[in-house]
PDB file of C-alpha atoms in Angstrom:
ATOM      1  CA  MET A   1       0.000   0.000   0.000  1.00 65.00           C
ATOM      2  CA  SER A   2       2.622   2.401  -1.152  1.00 71.00           C
ATOM      3  CA  SER A   3       1.866   5.874  -2.426  1.00 75.00           C
ATOM      4  CA  LYS A   4       4.403   5.313  -5.218  1.00 79.00           C
ATOM      5  CA  GLN A   5       3.030   5.111  -8.763  1.00 82.00           C
ATOM      6  CA  LEU A   6       4.318   2.005 -10.538  1.00 84.00           C
ATOM      7  CA  SER A   7       4.889   1.655 -14.279  1.00 82.00           C
ATOM      8  CA  PRO A   8       3.070  -1.046 -16.280  1.00 84.00           C
ATOM      9  CA  ALA A   9       6.331  -3.054 -16.542  1.00 83.00           C
ATOM     10  CA  GLN A  10       6.805  -2.842 -12.763  1.00 82.00           C
ATOM     11  CA  LEU A  11       3.212  -3.964 -12.178  1.00 82.00           C
ATOM     12  CA  LYS A  12       3.715  -6.862 -14.579  1.00 82.00           C
ATOM     13  CA  VAL A  13       6.898  -8.080 -12.877  1.00 79.00           C
ATOM     14  CA  LEU A  14       5.213  -7.779  -9.465  1.00 79.00           C
ATOM     15  CA  SER A  15       2.176  -9.710 -10.721  1.00 78.00           C
ATOM     16  CA  HIS A  16       4.231 -12.904 -10.877  1.00 72.00           C
ATOM     17  CA  GLU A  17       3.676 -15.111  -7.867  1.00 63.00           C
ATOM     18  CA  ALA A  18       5.912 -14.407  -4.880  1.00 57.00           C
ATOM     19  CA  CYS A  19       7.824 -17.656  -5.428  1.00 58.00           C
ATOM     20  CA  PHE A  20       8.526 -16.923  -9.120  1.00 64.00           C
ATOM     21  CA  ASN A  21      12.210 -17.382  -9.973  1.00 63.00           C
ATOM     22  CA  VAL A  22      13.515 -14.546 -12.153  1.00 62.00           C
ATOM     23  CA  ALA A  23      16.991 -15.912 -12.883  1.00 66.00           C
ATOM     24  CA  ASP A  24      18.930 -19.130 -13.219  1.00 68.00           C
ATOM     25  CA  ALA A  25      21.189 -20.068 -10.326  1.00 72.00           C
ATOM     26  CA  ASP A  26      24.622 -18.476 -10.554  1.00 76.00           C
ATOM     27  CA  PRO A  27      26.958 -21.250 -11.788  1.00 78.00           C
ATOM     28  CA  VAL A  28      29.885 -20.013  -9.686  1.00 81.00           C
ATOM     29  CA  ASN A  29      27.795 -20.084  -6.492  1.00 82.00           C
ATOM     30  CA  LEU A  30      26.443 -23.507  -7.382  1.00 81.00           C
ATOM     31  CA  VAL A  31      29.939 -24.934  -7.878  1.00 82.00           C
ATOM     32  CA  ALA A  32      31.123 -23.295  -4.633  1.00 84.00           C
ATOM     33  CA  THR A  33      28.198 -24.841  -2.749  1.00 86.00           C
ATOM     34  CA  VAL A  34      28.973 -28.286  -4.156  1.00 85.00           C
ATOM     35  CA  GLU A  35      32.624 -27.844  -3.184  1.00 85.00           C
ATOM     36  CA  SER A  36      31.616 -26.888   0.353  1.00 85.00           C
ATOM     37  CA  ILE A  37      29.347 -29.924   0.663  1.00 87.00           C
ATOM     38  CA  LEU A  38      32.045 -32.238  -0.675  1.00 86.00           C
ATOM     39  CA  LYS A  39      34.466 -31.001   2.005  1.00 84.00           C
ATOM     40  CA  GLN A  40      32.014 -32.164   4.667  1.00 84.00           C
ATOM     41  CA  THR A  41      31.735 -35.693   3.304  1.00 83.00           C
ATOM     42  CA  GLY A  42      33.969 -38.560   4.277  1.00 80.00           C
ATOM     43  CA  GLU A  43      34.692 -39.528   0.669  1.00 84.00           C
ATOM     44  CA  SER A  44      38.220 -39.958  -0.662  1.00 87.00           C
ATOM     45  CA  ASP A  45      39.896 -37.014  -2.376  1.00 86.00           C
ATOM     46  CA  GLU A  46      39.755 -38.858  -5.686  1.00 89.00           C
ATOM     47  CA  THR A  47      35.973 -39.360  -5.422  1.00 89.00           C
ATOM     48  CA  LYS A  48      35.441 -35.752  -4.352  1.00 87.00           C
ATOM     49  CA  HIS A  49      37.490 -34.519  -7.308  1.00 88.00           C
ATOM     50  CA  LEU A  50      35.586 -36.735  -9.749  1.00 90.00           C
ATOM     51  CA  ILE A  51      32.205 -35.509  -8.472  1.00 88.00           C
ATOM     52  CA  TRP A  52      33.395 -31.889  -8.539  1.00 86.00           C
ATOM     53  CA  GLN A  53      34.648 -32.234 -12.136  1.00 88.00           C
ATOM     54  CA  GLN A  54      31.401 -33.779 -13.367  1.00 89.00           C
ATOM     55  CA  ILE A  55      29.182 -31.191 -11.699  1.00 86.00           C
ATOM     56  CA  THR A  56      31.383 -28.296 -12.824  1.00 85.00           C
ATOM     57  CA  SER A  57      31.321 -29.431 -16.442  1.00 87.00           C
ATOM     58  CA  LEU A  58      27.528 -29.911 -16.362  1.00 85.00           C
ATOM     59  CA  VAL A  59      26.883 -26.522 -14.765  1.00 81.00           C
ATOM     60  CA  MET A  60      29.243 -24.610 -17.045  1.00 79.00           C
ATOM     61  CA  ALA A  61      27.764 -26.280 -20.151  1.00 82.00           C
ATOM     62  CA  GLN A  62      24.294 -25.008 -19.235  1.00 78.00           C
ATOM     63  CA  LYS A  63      23.406 -21.851 -21.174  1.00 76.00           C
ATOM     64  CA  PRO A  64      21.664 -19.131 -19.150  1.00 71.00           C
ATOM     65  CA  ARG A  65      18.015 -18.593 -20.089  1.00 72.00           C
ATOM     66  CA  ALA A  66      16.041 -15.366 -20.139  1.00 69.00           C
ATOM     67  CA  ILE A  67      13.182 -16.125 -17.760  1.00 75.00           C
ATOM     68  CA  ILE A  68      11.684 -12.627 -17.838  1.00 76.00           C
ATOM     69  CA  SER A  69      11.792  -9.997 -20.588  1.00 80.00           C
ATOM     70  CA  ARG A  70      14.354  -7.176 -20.692  1.00 84.00           C
ATOM     71  CA  ALA A  71      11.626  -4.660 -19.798  1.00 86.00           C
ATOM     72  CA  GLU A  72      10.717  -6.721 -16.734  1.00 84.00           C
ATOM     73  CA  GLN A  73      14.408  -7.069 -15.800  1.00 84.00           C
ATOM     74  CA  SER A  74      14.786  -3.287 -16.022  1.00 88.00           C
ATOM     75  CA  ALA A  75      11.623  -2.748 -13.963  1.00 86.00           C
ATOM     76  CA  LEU A  76      12.846  -5.206 -11.337  1.00 84.00           C
ATOM     77  CA  LYS A  77      16.230  -3.466 -11.166  1.00 89.00           C
ATOM     78  CA  THR A  78      14.497  -0.098 -10.689  1.00 89.00           C
ATOM     79  CA  LEU A  79      12.272  -1.512  -7.936  1.00 87.00           C
ATOM     80  CA  ARG A  80      15.259  -3.038  -6.124  1.00 88.00           C
ATOM     81  CA  ALA A  81      17.137   0.263  -6.261  1.00 90.00           C
ATOM     82  CA  ASP A  82      14.230   2.232  -4.779  1.00 90.00           C
ATOM     83  CA  THR A  83      14.989   2.555  -1.063  1.00 90.00           C
ATOM     84  CA  SER A  84      11.691   4.304  -0.262  1.00 91.00           C
ATOM     85  CA  ILE A  85       9.650   1.113  -0.679  1.00 90.00           C
ATOM     86  CA  VAL A  86       9.648  -2.448   0.638  1.00 88.00           C
ATOM     87  CA  ILE A  87       8.345  -5.309  -1.514  1.00 86.00           C
ATOM     88  CA  LEU A  88       6.989  -8.252   0.481  1.00 86.00           C
ATOM     89  CA  PRO A  89       5.055 -11.452  -0.104  1.00 83.00           C
ATOM     90  CA  VAL A  90       1.730 -11.316   1.729  1.00 82.00           C
ATOM     91  CA  ASP A  91       1.018 -13.561   4.697  1.00 79.00           C
ATOM     92  CA  LYS A  92      -1.653 -15.676   3.016  1.00 79.00           C
ATOM     93  CA  GLY A  93      -1.658 -16.366  -0.679  1.00 74.00           C
ATOM     94  CA  ARG A  94       0.983 -15.818  -3.306  1.00 75.00           C
ATOM     95  CA  SER A  95       0.564 -12.103  -3.811  1.00 80.00           C
ATOM     96  CA  THR A  96       3.094  -9.322  -3.466  1.00 84.00           C
ATOM     97  CA  LEU A  97       2.617  -6.045  -1.601  1.00 84.00           C
ATOM     98  CA  VAL A  98       4.528  -2.775  -2.001  1.00 86.00           C
ATOM     99  CA  LEU A  99       4.758  -0.729   1.217  1.00 87.00           C
ATOM    100  CA  ASN A 100       6.355   2.604   2.006  1.00 89.00           C
ATOM    101  CA  LYS A 101       9.538   1.788   3.925  1.00 91.00           C
ATOM    102  CA  ASN A 102       8.653   4.180   6.758  1.00 90.00           C
ATOM    103  CA  ASP A 103       5.255   2.481   7.230  1.00 87.00           C
ATOM    104  CA  TYR A 104       6.905  -0.953   7.298  1.00 87.00           C
ATOM    105  CA  ILE A 105       9.468   0.150   9.905  1.00 86.00           C
ATOM    106  CA  ARG A 106       6.701   1.726  12.010  1.00 84.00           C
ATOM    107  CA  LEU A 107       4.791  -1.576  11.973  1.00 83.00           C
ATOM    108  CA  LEU A 108       7.941  -3.521  12.922  1.00 83.00           C
ATOM    109  CA  LYS A 109       8.720  -1.240  15.864  1.00 81.00           C
ATOM    110  CA  ASP A 110       5.832  -2.662  17.882  1.00 74.00           C
ATOM    111  CA  ARG A 111       7.903  -3.991  20.796  1.00 73.00           C
ATOM    112  CA  GLN A 112       5.235  -5.896  22.704  1.00 72.00           C
ATOM    113  CA  ALA A 113       6.758  -9.274  21.893  1.00 64.00           C
ATOM    114  CA  TYR A 114      10.290  -8.617  20.587  1.00 70.00           C
ATOM    115  CA  LEU A 115      13.220  -6.473  21.643  1.00 75.00           C
ATOM    116  CA  PRO A 116      16.478  -5.717  19.802  1.00 76.00           C
ATOM    117  CA  CYS A 117      19.454  -7.837  20.802  1.00 77.00           C
ATOM    118  CA  ASP A 118      23.106  -6.791  20.711  1.00 77.00           C
ATOM    119  CA  ASP A 119      25.902  -9.015  19.386  1.00 75.00           C
ATOM    120  CA  GLU A 120      27.527  -9.945  22.720  1.00 80.00           C
ATOM    121  CA  PRO A 121      25.083 -12.730  23.748  1.00 82.00           C
ATOM    122  CA  MET A 122      25.373 -14.248  20.252  1.00 84.00           C
ATOM    123  CA  LYS A 123      29.183 -14.341  20.380  1.00 86.00           C
ATOM    124  CA  LYS A 124      29.017 -15.963  23.818  1.00 89.00           C
ATOM    125  CA  LEU A 125      26.516 -18.547  22.544  1.00 88.00           C
ATOM    126  CA  VAL A 126      28.774 -19.418  19.572  1.00 89.00           C
ATOM    127  CA  THR A 127      31.789 -19.863  21.862  1.00 90.00           C
ATOM    128  CA  GLU A 128      29.830 -22.118  24.239  1.00 91.00           C
ATOM    129  CA  LEU A 129      28.397 -24.192  21.372  1.00 90.00           C
ATOM    130  CA  GLU A 130      31.815 -24.697  19.774  1.00 91.00           C
ATOM    131  CA  LYS A 131      33.317 -25.738  23.120  1.00 93.00           C
ATOM    132  CA  THR A 132      30.459 -28.153  23.833  1.00 92.00           C
ATOM    133  CA  LEU A 133      30.661 -29.725  20.368  1.00 91.00           C
ATOM    134  CA  THR A 134      34.445 -30.130  20.708  1.00 92.00           C
ATOM    135  CA  ASP A 135      33.953 -31.841  24.084  1.00 93.00           C
ATOM    136  CA  ILE A 136      31.326 -34.166  22.604  1.00 92.00           C
ATOM    137  CA  GLN A 137      33.715 -35.053  19.767  1.00 92.00           C
ATOM    138  CA  LYS A 138      36.544 -35.736  22.240  1.00 93.00           C
ATOM    139  CA  ASN A 139      34.198 -38.126  24.073  1.00 93.00           C
ATOM    140  CA  LYS A 140      33.685 -39.873  20.708  1.00 91.00           C
ATOM    141  CA  ALA A 141      29.922 -39.263  20.738  1.00 90.00           C
ATOM    142  CA  ILE A 142      30.169 -37.588  17.320  1.00 88.00           C
ATOM    143  CA  THR A 143      32.701 -37.637  14.509  1.00 90.00           C
ATOM    144  CA  LYS A 144      34.729 -34.681  13.301  1.00 90.00           C
ATOM    145  CA  SER A 145      32.636 -34.439  10.119  1.00 88.00           C
ATOM    146  CA  VAL A 146      29.408 -34.300  12.170  1.00 87.00           C
ATOM    147  CA  ARG A 147      30.889 -31.610  14.431  1.00 88.00           C
ATOM    148  CA  LEU A 148      31.924 -29.558  11.395  1.00 87.00           C
ATOM    149  CA  ALA A 149      28.481 -29.978   9.835  1.00 85.00           C
ATOM    150  CA  ILE A 150      26.567 -28.787  12.925  1.00 86.00           C
ATOM    151  CA  LYS A 151      28.939 -26.178  14.337  1.00 86.00           C
ATOM    152  CA  PRO A 152      27.792 -22.542  14.319  1.00 85.00           C
ATOM    153  CA  ILE A 153      28.768 -20.638  11.198  1.00 80.00           C
ATOM    154  CA  ASP A 154      27.882 -17.116  12.238  1.00 77.00           C
ATOM    155  CA  ALA A 155      27.298 -15.137  15.417  1.00 75.00           C
ATOM    156  CA  SER A 156      24.443 -13.069  14.000  1.00 79.00           C
ATOM    157  CA  ALA A 157      21.061 -12.942  15.685  1.00 80.00           C
ATOM    158  CA  ALA A 158      17.974 -14.439  14.091  1.00 81.00           C
ATOM    159  CA  ARG A 159      16.471 -12.306  11.327  1.00 84.00           C
ATOM    160  CA  PHE A 160      13.219 -10.578  12.258  1.00 85.00           C
ATOM    161  CA  TYR A 161      10.740  -9.357   9.665  1.00 86.00           C
ATOM    162  CA  GLY A 162       7.007  -9.161   9.115  1.00 85.00           C
ATOM    163  CA  LEU A 163       4.623 -10.355   6.446  1.00 86.00           C
ATOM    164  CA  PRO A 164       1.621  -8.104   5.796  1.00 86.00           C
ATOM    165  CA  LYS A 165      -1.810  -9.505   6.622  1.00 86.00           C
ATOM    166  CA  VAL A 166      -3.766  -7.967   3.741  1.00 82.00           C
ATOM    167  CA  HIS A 167      -6.935  -9.789   4.808  1.00 83.00           C
ATOM    168  CA  LYS A 168      -7.066  -7.757   8.064  1.00 83.00           C
ATOM    169  CA  ALA A 169      -7.972  -4.098   8.602  1.00 83.00           C
ATOM    170  CA  GLY A 170      -4.988  -1.762   8.806  1.00 78.00           C
ATOM    171  CA  VAL A 171      -2.694  -4.386   7.225  1.00 79.00           C
ATOM    172  CA  PRO A 172      -0.863  -5.494  10.398  1.00 82.00           C
ATOM    173  CA  LEU A 173       2.289  -7.592  10.134  1.00 84.00           C
ATOM    174  CA  ARG A 174       2.693 -11.231  11.100  1.00 85.00           C
ATOM    175  CA  PRO A 175       6.061 -11.326  12.890  1.00 85.00           C
ATOM    176  CA  ILE A 176       8.513 -13.879  11.484  1.00 86.00           C
ATOM    177  CA  VAL A 177      11.766 -14.908  13.159  1.00 86.00           C
ATOM    178  CA  SER A 178      14.033 -16.686  10.694  1.00 87.00           C
ATOM    179  CA  LEU A 179      16.706 -18.766  12.397  1.00 84.00           C
ATOM    180  CA  ARG A 180      18.556 -19.442   9.123  1.00 84.00           C
ATOM    181  CA  GLY A 181      22.104 -18.247   9.734  1.00 79.00           C
ATOM    182  CA  ALA A 182      21.614 -18.019  13.507  1.00 83.00           C
ATOM    183  CA  PRO A 183      24.207 -19.796  15.707  1.00 84.00           C
ATOM    184  CA  THR A 184      21.949 -22.779  16.441  1.00 84.00           C
ATOM    185  CA  PHE A 185      20.628 -23.261  12.873  1.00 85.00           C
ATOM    186  CA  GLN A 186      23.137 -25.932  11.759  1.00 84.00           C
ATOM    187  CA  LEU A 187      22.770 -27.760  15.076  1.00 84.00           C
ATOM    188  CA  ALA A 188      18.963 -27.828  14.797  1.00 84.00           C
ATOM    189  CA  LYS A 189      19.216 -28.975  11.182  1.00 83.00           C
ATOM    190  CA  GLY A 190      21.613 -31.766  12.186  1.00 80.00           C
ATOM    191  CA  LEU A 191      19.384 -32.901  15.056  1.00 80.00           C
ATOM    192  CA  PHE A 192      16.354 -32.928  12.758  1.00 80.00           C
ATOM    193  CA  ARG A 193      18.092 -35.350  10.391  1.00 75.00           C
TER     194      ARG A 193
END
């Protein structure tokens, strides 16, 4: 519910469902991800190298496809560069909503349930987790590869954002706390498996 007037090309690109993919995966990132996963496996170096070579050749042979038109690409680039608006998927359904950034921040500042957190507790949590996982490995309860797979990667706090509830009056936000990238994310993922 932004006051910004959008061009027809911008409206068209926003009319795609929220989960619409506008670009092929970056081949370099894909190869780097495969390489990272291979490092965590217990396979021999020869097997890892063979897998890496096959995947690299397949990925690099793939020609990039134009998924959206040039006009839509330009409109999307313009929308991304506009810092006065926030583009969000709605809470229910596969629609997209454009909000003024100031309105979005005002809605997020409702501190009844959540408060900002500084970095110090996160750094302490990472240190404690790493020490605990090392102790568990020394006691032979887990292997080195398991410890490396579930150890904390980052000391950043969970990401907090809101999805607009367009079906409610005043378009309130549904608070979302994404733990992806949080210190306990890899551990929780490993325990789930």
